[in-house]
Coordinates of C-alpha atoms in Angstrom, one line a residue:
M1 CA -24.4 -20.1 -0.3
I2 CA -26.1 -20.2 -3.7
G3 CA -23.6 -19.6 -6.5
T4 CA -22.0 -16.2 -5.8
Y5 CA -24.5 -15.3 -3.1
S6 CA -24.9 -16.0 0.6
Q7 CA -27.7 -14.7 2.9
P8 CA -27.0 -12.3 5.8
S9 CA -26.1 -13.9 9.1
P10 CA -27.3 -12.8 12.6
E11 CA -23.9 -13.7 13.9
N12 CA -22.5 -10.5 12.3
W13 CA -24.9 -8.3 14.3
T14 CA -24.3 -8.5 18.0
G15 CA -23.7 -6.1 20.9
R16 CA -25.3 -4.5 23.9
T17 CA -29.1 -5.1 24.2
S18 CA -31.3 -2.2 25.0
G19 CA -34.7 -3.5 23.9
K20 CA -35.5 -0.2 22.2
Q21 CA -33.2 -0.2 19.1
A22 CA -30.5 1.9 20.8
Y23 CA -27.9 0.1 18.8
L24 CA -27.8 -0.7 15.1
H25 CA -27.7 -4.5 15.6
E26 CA -31.2 -4.1 17.1
K27 CA -32.4 -2.1 14.1
V28 CA -31.0 -4.0 11.2
I29 CA -33.3 -6.3 9.2
L30 CA -31.8 -9.4 7.5
H31 CA -33.2 -10.0 4.1
N32 CA -32.4 -12.5 1.3
A33 CA -31.5 -10.4 -1.8
L34 CA -32.8 -13.3 -4.0
D35 CA -36.2 -13.3 -2.4
T36 CA -38.8 -12.3 -5.0
S37 CA -41.8 -12.2 -2.5
P38 CA -43.3 -8.8 -1.8
S39 CA -40.6 -6.4 -0.7
I40 CA -40.1 -5.3 2.9
F41 CA -38.3 -2.2 1.5
G42 CA -39.9 1.1 2.7
E43 CA -39.5 4.7 1.5
K44 CA -36.3 5.5 3.4
V45 CA -33.9 2.5 3.3
F46 CA -30.2 1.9 3.6
A47 CA -29.3 -1.4 2.0
L48 CA -26.0 -3.0 2.9
L49 CA -24.5 -5.5 0.5
G50 CA -21.1 -7.2 0.8
Y51 CA -18.6 -7.9 -2.0
A52 CA -16.7 -10.8 -0.4
C53 CA -14.1 -11.0 -3.1
D54 CA -10.4 -10.4 -3.2
E55 CA -9.6 -12.1 -6.5
G56 CA -8.8 -8.7 -7.9
V57 CA -6.3 -8.1 -5.1
R58 CA -4.7 -11.6 -5.8
R59 CA -4.4 -10.8 -9.5
N60 CA -2.8 -7.5 -8.6
F61 CA -0.2 -9.3 -6.5
G62 CA -1.6 -7.8 -3.2
R63 CA -2.1 -9.5 0.1
P64 CA -5.4 -11.6 0.1
G65 CA -7.8 -11.3 3.0
A66 CA -10.3 -8.7 1.9
V67 CA -12.8 -11.5 1.3
E68 CA -13.5 -11.3 5.0
G69 CA -13.9 -7.5 5.0
P70 CA -17.7 -7.2 4.8
N71 CA -18.3 -9.2 7.9
A72 CA -15.6 -7.4 9.8
I73 CA -17.3 -4.1 9.1
R74 CA -20.7 -5.4 10.0
S75 CA -19.5 -6.7 13.3
Q76 CA -18.3 -3.2 14.3
L77 CA -21.3 -1.3 12.8
G78 CA -23.8 -3.3 14.7
K79 CA -22.3 -2.3 18.1
M80 CA -22.7 1.4 17.3
S81 CA -25.5 3.6 18.6
N82 CA -28.6 4.1 16.5
H83 CA -29.8 7.6 16.0
L84 CA -31.7 7.0 12.8
P85 CA -35.3 8.1 12.7
E86 CA -37.8 5.3 13.0
S87 CA -38.8 5.9 9.4
N88 CA -35.4 4.9 8.2
S89 CA -34.7 1.2 7.8
L90 CA -31.4 -0.6 7.7
I91 CA -31.4 -3.8 5.7
D92 CA -28.5 -6.3 5.3
L93 CA -28.8 -8.1 2.0
G94 CA -25.9 -10.5 2.6
D95 CA -22.8 -11.1 0.4
L96 CA -21.7 -11.7 -3.2
H97 CA -18.8 -14.2 -3.4
C98 CA -16.2 -15.2 -6.0
P99 CA -15.8 -19.0 -5.3
D100 CA -14.2 -20.0 -8.6
G101 CA -11.9 -17.0 -9.1
N102 CA -14.4 -15.6 -11.7
M103 CA -14.3 -12.0 -10.6
E104 CA -16.1 -10.8 -13.7
A105 CA -19.1 -13.0 -12.9
T106 CA -19.2 -11.5 -9.4
Q107 CA -19.0 -8.0 -10.8
E108 CA -21.9 -8.8 -13.1
A109 CA -23.9 -10.1 -10.2
L110 CA -23.1 -6.9 -8.3
D111 CA -24.3 -4.8 -11.3
K112 CA -27.6 -6.5 -11.2
Q113 CA -28.0 -6.2 -7.4
I114 CA -27.2 -2.5 -7.5
Q115 CA -30.0 -2.1 -10.0
N116 CA -32.4 -4.1 -7.8
I117 CA -31.6 -2.0 -4.8
L118 CA -32.1 1.3 -6.7
N119 CA -35.3 0.0 -8.2
K120 CA -36.6 -0.4 -4.7
N121 CA -35.7 3.2 -3.9
A122 CA -33.1 2.2 -1.4
F123 CA -29.6 3.7 -0.9
P124 CA -26.8 1.2 -1.6
L125 CA -24.0 0.9 0.9
L126 CA -21.4 -1.7 -0.2
L127 CA -18.8 -3.4 1.8
G128 CA -15.6 -4.7 0.2
G129 CA -13.7 -6.6 -0.7
G130 CA -11.1 -5.6 -3.2
H131 CA -11.3 -2.3 -5.1
D132 CA -12.5 -4.2 -8.1
I133 CA -15.8 -3.7 -6.4
A134 CA -15.8 -0.3 -8.2
Y135 CA -16.3 -1.6 -11.7
G136 CA -19.4 -3.7 -10.9
H137 CA -20.8 -1.0 -8.6
Y138 CA -20.4 1.7 -11.3
R139 CA -21.9 -0.5 -14.0
G140 CA -25.0 -1.1 -11.9
L141 CA -25.4 2.7 -11.3
R142 CA -24.8 3.5 -15.0
N143 CA -27.2 0.8 -16.2
Y144 CA -29.9 2.1 -13.8
L145 CA -29.4 5.7 -14.8
G146 CA -28.9 5.3 -18.5
N147 CA -26.4 7.4 -20.5
Q148 CA -28.5 10.6 -20.4
K149 CA -27.5 11.4 -16.8
R150 CA -24.0 12.6 -16.0
L151 CA -22.6 10.3 -13.3
G152 CA -19.3 11.1 -11.7
I153 CA -16.9 9.2 -9.4
I154 CA -15.1 10.5 -6.3
N155 CA -12.5 8.1 -5.1
F156 CA -10.7 8.5 -1.8
D157 CA -7.5 6.7 -2.5
A158 CA -3.7 6.8 -2.6
H159 CA -3.9 5.1 -6.0
F160 CA -5.5 6.1 -9.3
D161 CA -6.4 2.5 -10.0
L162 CA -6.1 3.4 -13.7
R163 CA -3.8 0.5 -14.7
K164 CA -4.4 -0.8 -18.2
N165 CA -6.1 -4.1 -18.4
D166 CA -4.2 -5.6 -21.4
N167 CA -3.3 -8.5 -19.2
G168 CA -6.6 -8.9 -17.4
N169 CA -8.7 -7.0 -14.9
H170 CA -7.9 -6.7 -11.3
S171 CA -8.1 -4.3 -8.3
G172 CA -5.9 -1.8 -10.0
T173 CA -7.9 -1.5 -13.3
P174 CA -11.5 -0.6 -12.4
F175 CA -11.4 3.1 -13.3
Y176 CA -9.5 2.5 -16.5
Q177 CA -12.2 0.0 -17.4
I178 CA -14.9 2.6 -16.7
A179 CA -13.0 5.2 -18.8
Q180 CA -12.9 2.7 -21.7
D181 CA -16.6 2.0 -21.4
A182 CA -17.3 5.7 -21.3
A183 CA -15.3 6.3 -24.5
N184 CA -17.1 3.4 -26.2
Q185 CA -20.5 4.9 -25.2
N186 CA -19.4 8.4 -26.1
I187 CA -20.1 9.7 -22.6
T188 CA -17.9 11.8 -20.3
F189 CA -15.5 10.1 -17.8
D190 CA -15.9 12.2 -14.7
Y191 CA -13.3 11.1 -12.1
L192 CA -11.9 12.8 -9.1
C193 CA -9.4 11.1 -6.9
L194 CA -8.6 12.5 -3.4
G195 CA -5.3 11.7 -1.7
I196 CA -3.0 10.6 -4.5
R197 CA 0.5 9.7 -3.5
K198 CA 3.4 10.2 -5.9
D199 CA 5.3 7.3 -4.3
A200 CA 2.3 5.0 -4.9
N201 CA 1.7 5.7 -8.6
T202 CA 4.1 5.4 -11.5
S203 CA 4.8 8.2 -14.1
E204 CA 2.8 6.1 -16.6
L205 CA -0.3 6.3 -14.3
F206 CA 0.0 10.1 -14.0
D207 CA 0.2 10.2 -17.8
T208 CA -2.8 8.0 -18.1
A209 CA -4.8 10.2 -15.7
K210 CA -3.9 13.2 -17.7
T211 CA -4.9 11.6 -21.0
L212 CA -8.2 10.5 -19.6
G213 CA -8.9 13.8 -18.0
A214 CA -9.0 12.5 -14.5
Q215 CA -8.8 15.1 -11.7
Y216 CA -7.0 14.6 -8.5
I217 CA -5.8 16.2 -5.3
S218 CA -2.4 15.1 -4.0
R219 CA -1.9 13.7 -0.5
A220 CA 0.0 16.8 0.4
D221 CA -3.0 19.0 -0.4
F222 CA -5.7 16.6 0.9
A223 CA -5.4 17.7 4.5
I224 CA -7.7 19.3 7.0
Q225 CA -5.4 22.4 7.0
K226 CA -6.3 22.9 3.4
L227 CA -10.0 22.2 3.7
V228 CA -11.1 25.3 1.8
H229 CA -9.0 24.2 -1.2
V230 CA -10.4 20.7 -1.0
E231 CA -14.0 21.9 -0.6
Q232 CA -13.7 24.2 -3.6
N233 CA -12.4 21.4 -5.8
I234 CA -15.2 19.0 -4.7
K235 CA -17.9 21.6 -5.3
T236 CA -16.5 22.5 -8.7
F237 CA -16.4 18.8 -9.7
L238 CA -20.0 18.2 -8.4
S239 CA -21.4 21.3 -10.2
G240 CA -21.2 19.5 -13.6
L241 CA -22.8 16.3 -12.4
D242 CA -26.3 14.9 -12.0
K243 CA -25.2 12.2 -9.6
V244 CA -22.0 11.1 -7.9
Y245 CA -20.8 7.7 -6.8
V246 CA -18.3 7.7 -3.8
T247 CA -15.8 4.9 -3.3
I248 CA -13.4 4.9 -0.3
D249 CA -10.3 2.8 -0.5
L250 CA -9.2 2.2 3.1
D251 CA -5.5 1.9 2.0
G252 CA -5.6 5.6 1.3
F253 CA -5.7 6.2 5.1
S254 CA -2.5 6.4 7.0
S255 CA -1.7 3.0 8.6
A256 CA -1.9 4.7 11.9
Y257 CA -5.7 4.6 11.3
A258 CA -6.1 1.7 8.9
P259 CA -3.5 -1.0 9.2
G260 CA -6.0 -3.7 8.0
V261 CA -5.5 -3.3 4.3
S262 CA -3.5 -5.0 1.5
A263 CA -1.2 -2.0 0.9
A264 CA -0.7 -0.2 4.2
S265 CA 1.4 3.0 4.4
P266 CA 2.0 5.6 7.2
L267 CA 1.9 8.3 4.6
G268 CA -1.8 8.2 4.0
F269 CA -4.5 10.8 4.8
S270 CA -6.5 11.2 8.0
P271 CA -10.2 10.5 8.9
E272 CA -10.8 14.2 9.6
I273 CA -10.4 15.3 6.0
V274 CA -12.4 12.4 4.6
M275 CA -15.3 13.2 7.0
A276 CA -15.2 16.9 6.0
S277 CA -15.2 16.0 2.3
L278 CA -18.1 13.5 2.7
A279 CA -20.1 16.3 4.4
V280 CA -19.7 18.5 1.3
I281 CA -20.7 15.6 -1.0
I282 CA -23.8 14.6 1.0
R283 CA -25.0 18.1 1.3
S284 CA -24.9 18.5 -2.5
R285 CA -27.8 15.9 -2.5
K286 CA -26.1 14.3 -5.5
L287 CA -24.7 11.2 -3.7
M288 CA -26.2 8.1 -5.3
S289 CA -24.3 5.3 -3.7
L290 CA -21.2 4.5 -1.6
D291 CA -18.8 1.7 -1.0
L292 CA -15.8 0.9 1.2
A293 CA -13.0 -1.2 -0.3
E294 CA -9.9 -3.1 0.7
M295 CA -10.9 -3.9 4.3
N296 CA -8.5 -6.8 5.2
P297 CA -9.1 -8.1 8.8
A298 CA -6.0 -10.4 8.5
F299 CA -3.8 -7.4 9.0
D300 CA -6.0 -5.3 11.3
R301 CA -5.0 -4.3 14.9
D302 CA -7.7 -4.3 17.6
E303 CA -10.3 -4.0 14.8
Q304 CA -9.4 -0.4 14.3
T305 CA -9.7 -0.4 10.5
A306 CA -13.1 -2.1 10.7
K307 CA -14.1 0.5 13.3
L308 CA -13.0 3.3 11.0
A309 CA -15.0 1.8 8.1
A310 CA -18.0 1.3 10.3
G311 CA -17.7 4.8 11.7
M312 CA -17.7 6.3 8.2
L313 CA -20.8 4.3 7.3
H314 CA -22.5 5.4 10.5
Y315 CA -21.7 9.0 9.8
C316 CA -22.9 8.9 6.2
M317 CA -26.2 7.1 7.0
H318 CA -27.0 9.6 9.8
E319 CA -26.1 12.6 7.6
L320 CA -28.2 11.3 4.7
A321 CA -31.1 10.7 7.0
L322 CA -31.2 14.4 7.8
L323 CA -31.7 15.4 4.1

């Protein structure tokens, strides 16, 4: 490991062997993100980058363990079947770490890596790690785009993560930080949160969301039975944007599907409504980048949370490859 970075490991990519790239572990290319030699990046590339940091979770009094999340997701993704066209590459760029508890430095490193990935015309797929991943991820997207483009955020989550950062930044503050940055730069804060639970957010957080103009769909309405309503809200939100960043907090899912998170609850949403929503977002052709947050293998059962996360990545890559 060099500072906050470690290279990708082949140990995370194992599974059945076909000899003809039938599985993703046979297709993936391991690449040192710090390598400045001529790039192996082609025209159609999915770039995986891990955010192996749960300092924000610790600061937010959550259950540590998400630092191991990226490799848990990789280990399941590699076993899955490969249906990507030969022209699409899958590259693993390794992990960013937070060895000294300096989360802000890790977020800054993430910002730079996101810009590097986009400058190579690759599509970033980030693996977390605490939801503080969102601040560094968004900053990288914003710095790449500049302020002339309207960049929105769609967050699949039970929580707003709009806590004020008067006492420091953590996994519950990233979207408040983004809103403050937007205000300082005189740009719009476009934020849609899908799956909000009343029992998981204080009245103050609902007030903050209202003050900041954040939009949301409650858990009761974020259900496959109300797909038309959900689709309409997503399409309306997307209509005013140039690009959108999607972040999926795994603790938004019911613990029946995702027990391996810091803040598990049986009252969360289902994979069906998330997959249907992702389809709408991808088909808009505005999706710029995606991450998965709060994967915590320490509390997983039979790797089902890691399999859920990997399955969503698998779905998104293959849908994006069709565009």
